[in-house]
């Protein structure tokens, strides 16, 4: 008998939204509910993807064109889908991914100004209709996110962008959430961590109940 396909869950947000601790919380929640989990990230998730990540986020290629940046994101994604995401879903593993194509619409679309139509063309080509089942968007004001992110390691090539860039990223994320309210659930990430995690646990419990999972 074939395994019931897994679900594809993603977590998104601007810098400093608290993705890392909240991913741990979601992973634990799903494990407790008895689901096998693959936790992975974009750009990255495979050997080739991690090398592409280093090119995208390192400081060697500051003059990279916006189209090269977009295509590298999708090259990493194509590898990730082929090597990890699709095989995991097929064997019934739930995939929890730190960012996916909503980040491309937000960063390369909103942030860099690439038309959503061009992104959609690559999305159709690379994903062949595969989309996340549920996306948690951790939303908070840009200034607060930047303050939190500044306490961490040195900023990468994209984190060095100005606040206006992240305002556009945040707006693009929220616009996508308004367009797909059933899939993209917005969590107020400006609150203290226990309150954020309580929101996430409620939302996950609703999702699992709705899925009968
Ligand atoms: P992070 O996941 O460690 O926060 O860093 C990944 C960076 O890559 C972050 O600045 C967002 C950016 N990014 C894009 O610009 N487009 C994408 O499609 C993805 C997945 C990430």
PDB file of N, CA and C and ligand atoms in Angstrom, residues 12-13 15 19 41-43 53 57 69 73 77 98-105 107-108 152 156 158-159 165-166 173, ligand 1:
ATOM      1  N   UNK A  12       7.500  31.773   6.897  1.00  0.00           N
ATOM      2  CA  UNK A  12       8.038  32.962   6.226  1.00  0.00           C
ATOM      3  C   UNK A  12       8.061  34.153   7.168  1.00  0.00           C
ATOM      4  N   UNK A  13       8.794  35.166   6.776  1.00  0.00           N
ATOM      5  CA  UNK A  13       8.809  36.416   7.538  1.00  0.00           C
ATOM      6  C   UNK A  13      10.068  37.213   7.228  1.00  0.00           C
ATOM      7  N   UNK A  15      13.457  39.559   8.272  1.00  0.00           N
ATOM      8  CA  UNK A  15      14.554  39.279   9.218  1.00  0.00           C
ATOM      9  C   UNK A  15      14.072  39.624  10.636  1.00  0.00           C
ATOM     10  N   UNK A  19      11.938  33.143  13.037  1.00  0.00           N
ATOM     11  CA  UNK A  19      11.664  31.878  12.336  1.00  0.00           C
ATOM     12  C   UNK A  19      12.290  30.695  13.062  1.00  0.00           C
ATOM     13  N   UNK A  41      15.463  24.012   4.553  1.00  0.00           N
ATOM     14  CA  UNK A  41      15.418  25.475   4.377  1.00  0.00           C
ATOM     15  C   UNK A  41      15.716  25.877   2.941  1.00  0.00           C
ATOM     16  N   UNK A  42      15.318  27.120   2.619  1.00  0.00           N
ATOM     17  CA  UNK A  42      15.655  27.701   1.314  1.00  0.00           C
ATOM     18  C   UNK A  42      16.217  29.094   1.501  1.00  0.00           C
ATOM     19  N   UNK A  43      17.125  29.585   0.646  1.00  0.00           N
ATOM     20  CA  UNK A  43      17.783  28.726  -0.329  1.00  0.00           C
ATOM     21  C   UNK A  43      18.676  27.731   0.396  1.00  0.00           C
ATOM     22  N   UNK A  53      23.288  28.903  -1.969  1.00  0.00           N
ATOM     23  CA  UNK A  53      22.985  29.813  -0.856  1.00  0.00           C
ATOM     24  C   UNK A  53      24.216  30.678  -0.527  1.00  0.00           C
ATOM     25  N   UNK A  57      24.136  34.676  -0.592  1.00  0.00           N
ATOM     26  CA  UNK A  57      24.148  35.451   0.654  1.00  0.00           C
ATOM     27  C   UNK A  57      25.531  35.939   1.062  1.00  0.00           C
ATOM     28  N   UNK A  69      19.911  36.725  -9.371  1.00  0.00           N
ATOM     29  CA  UNK A  69      19.487  36.370  -8.010  1.00  0.00           C
ATOM     30  C   UNK A  69      18.206  35.510  -8.062  1.00  0.00           C
ATOM     31  N   UNK A  73      17.821  31.481  -7.038  1.00  0.00           N
ATOM     32  CA  UNK A  73      16.835  31.011  -6.050  1.00  0.00           C
ATOM     33  C   UNK A  73      16.078  29.817  -6.621  1.00  0.00           C
ATOM     34  N   UNK A  77      15.956  25.811  -5.732  1.00  0.00           N
ATOM     35  CA  UNK A  77      14.627  25.221  -5.450  1.00  0.00           C
ATOM     36  C   UNK A  77      14.384  23.968  -6.289  1.00  0.00           C
ATOM     37  N   UNK A  98      11.842  26.205   5.966  1.00  0.00           N
ATOM     38  CA  UNK A  98      12.167  27.575   6.355  1.00  0.00           C
ATOM     39  C   UNK A  98      12.289  28.384   5.056  1.00  0.00           C
ATOM     40  N   UNK A  99      11.205  29.051   4.680  1.00  0.00           N
ATOM     41  CA  UNK A  99      11.054  29.830   3.438  1.00  0.00           C
ATOM     42  C   UNK A  99      10.858  28.952   2.211  1.00  0.00           C
ATOM     43  N   UNK A 100      10.101  29.518   1.252  1.00  0.00           N
ATOM     44  CA  UNK A 100       9.908  28.882  -0.055  1.00  0.00           C
ATOM     45  C   UNK A 100       9.533  30.003  -1.027  1.00  0.00           C
ATOM     46  N   UNK A 101       8.678  29.699  -1.997  1.00  0.00           N
ATOM     47  CA  UNK A 101       8.461  30.665  -3.095  1.00  0.00           C
ATOM     48  C   UNK A 101       7.763  31.952  -2.662  1.00  0.00           C
ATOM     49  N   UNK A 102       7.022  31.937  -1.547  1.00  0.00           N
ATOM     50  CA  UNK A 102       6.465  33.216  -1.073  1.00  0.00           C
ATOM     51  C   UNK A 102       7.603  34.200  -0.798  1.00  0.00           C
ATOM     52  N   UNK A 103       8.768  33.673  -0.363  1.00  0.00           N
ATOM     53  CA  UNK A 103       9.913  34.562  -0.122  1.00  0.00           C
ATOM     54  C   UNK A 103      10.398  35.173  -1.436  1.00  0.00           C
ATOM     55  N   UNK A 104      10.275  34.430  -2.525  1.00  0.00           N
ATOM     56  CA  UNK A 104      10.712  34.978  -3.823  1.00  0.00           C
ATOM     57  C   UNK A 104       9.783  36.126  -4.245  1.00  0.00           C
ATOM     58  N   UNK A 105       8.473  35.915  -4.059  1.00  0.00           N
ATOM     59  CA  UNK A 105       7.528  37.007  -4.374  1.00  0.00           C
ATOM     60  C   UNK A 105       7.797  38.221  -3.476  1.00  0.00           C
ATOM     61  N   UNK A 107      10.793  39.009  -1.633  1.00  0.00           N
ATOM     62  CA  UNK A 107      12.129  39.627  -1.733  1.00  0.00           C
ATOM     63  C   UNK A 107      12.477  40.051  -3.169  1.00  0.00           C
ATOM     64  N   UNK A 108      12.361  39.084  -4.120  1.00  0.00           N
ATOM     65  CA  UNK A 108      12.723  39.452  -5.498  1.00  0.00           C
ATOM     66  C   UNK A 108      11.583  40.259  -6.139  1.00  0.00           C
ATOM     67  N   UNK A 152      22.123  39.438  16.264  1.00  0.00           N
ATOM     68  CA  UNK A 152      22.690  38.159  15.827  1.00  0.00           C
ATOM     69  C   UNK A 152      23.998  38.393  15.074  1.00  0.00           C
ATOM     70  N   UNK A 156      24.055  39.277   6.200  1.00  0.00           N
ATOM     71  CA  UNK A 156      24.450  38.720   4.902  1.00  0.00           C
ATOM     72  C   UNK A 156      24.144  39.728   3.796  1.00  0.00           C
ATOM     73  N   UNK A 158      21.824  40.059   1.610  1.00  0.00           N
ATOM     74  CA  UNK A 158      20.452  40.583   1.511  1.00  0.00           C
ATOM     75  C   UNK A 158      20.079  41.347   2.782  1.00  0.00           C
ATOM     76  N   UNK A 159      20.529  40.859   3.936  1.00  0.00           N
ATOM     77  CA  UNK A 159      20.200  41.554   5.200  1.00  0.00           C
ATOM     78  C   UNK A 159      20.794  42.966   5.234  1.00  0.00           C
ATOM     79  N   UNK A 165      13.665  48.593   1.663  1.00  0.00           N
ATOM     80  CA  UNK A 165      13.611  47.295   0.982  1.00  0.00           C
ATOM     81  C   UNK A 165      12.743  46.334   1.795  1.00  0.00           C
ATOM     82  N   UNK A 166      12.978  46.284   3.118  1.00  0.00           N
ATOM     83  CA  UNK A 166      12.229  45.337   3.966  1.00  0.00           C
ATOM     84  C   UNK A 166      10.769  45.758   4.149  1.00  0.00           C
ATOM     85  N   UNK A 173       4.584  40.312   1.302  1.00  0.00           N
ATOM     86  CA  UNK A 173       4.139  39.134   2.064  1.00  0.00           C
ATOM     87  C   UNK A 173       2.670  39.301   2.478  1.00  0.00           C
TER      88      UNK A 173
HETATM   89  P1  LIG B   1      17.319  33.097   6.151  1.00  0.00           P
HETATM   90  O1  LIG B   1      16.355  32.065   5.671  1.00  0.00           O
HETATM   91  O2  LIG B   1      18.461  32.530   6.861  1.00  0.00           O
HETATM   92  O3  LIG B   1      16.604  34.172   6.888  1.00  0.00           O
HETATM   93  O4  LIG B   1      18.018  33.794   4.894  1.00  0.00           O
HETATM   94  C1  LIG B   1      17.680  33.597   3.609  1.00  0.00           C
HETATM   95  C2  LIG B   1      17.743  34.908   2.876  1.00  0.00           C
HETATM   96  O5  LIG B   1      17.413  34.672   1.513  1.00  0.00           O
HETATM   97  C3  LIG B   1      16.758  35.937   3.395  1.00  0.00           C
HETATM   98  O6  LIG B   1      17.357  37.216   3.328  1.00  0.00           O
HETATM   99  C4  LIG B   1      15.636  35.886   2.378  1.00  0.00           C
HETATM  100  C5  LIG B   1      16.344  35.506   1.115  1.00  0.00           C
HETATM  101  N1  LIG B   1      15.515  34.789   0.138  1.00  0.00           N
HETATM  102  C6  LIG B   1      15.143  35.441  -1.019  1.00  0.00           C
HETATM  103  O7  LIG B   1      15.514  36.593  -1.226  1.00  0.00           O
HETATM  104  N2  LIG B   1      14.368  34.780  -1.925  1.00  0.00           N
HETATM  105  C7  LIG B   1      13.957  33.491  -1.741  1.00  0.00           C
HETATM  106  O8  LIG B   1      13.265  32.922  -2.592  1.00  0.00           O
HETATM  107  C8  LIG B   1      14.358  32.816  -0.521  1.00  0.00           C
HETATM  108  C9  LIG B   1      13.942  31.405  -0.278  1.00  0.00           C
HETATM  109  C10 LIG B   1      15.131  33.507   0.387  1.00  0.00           C
END
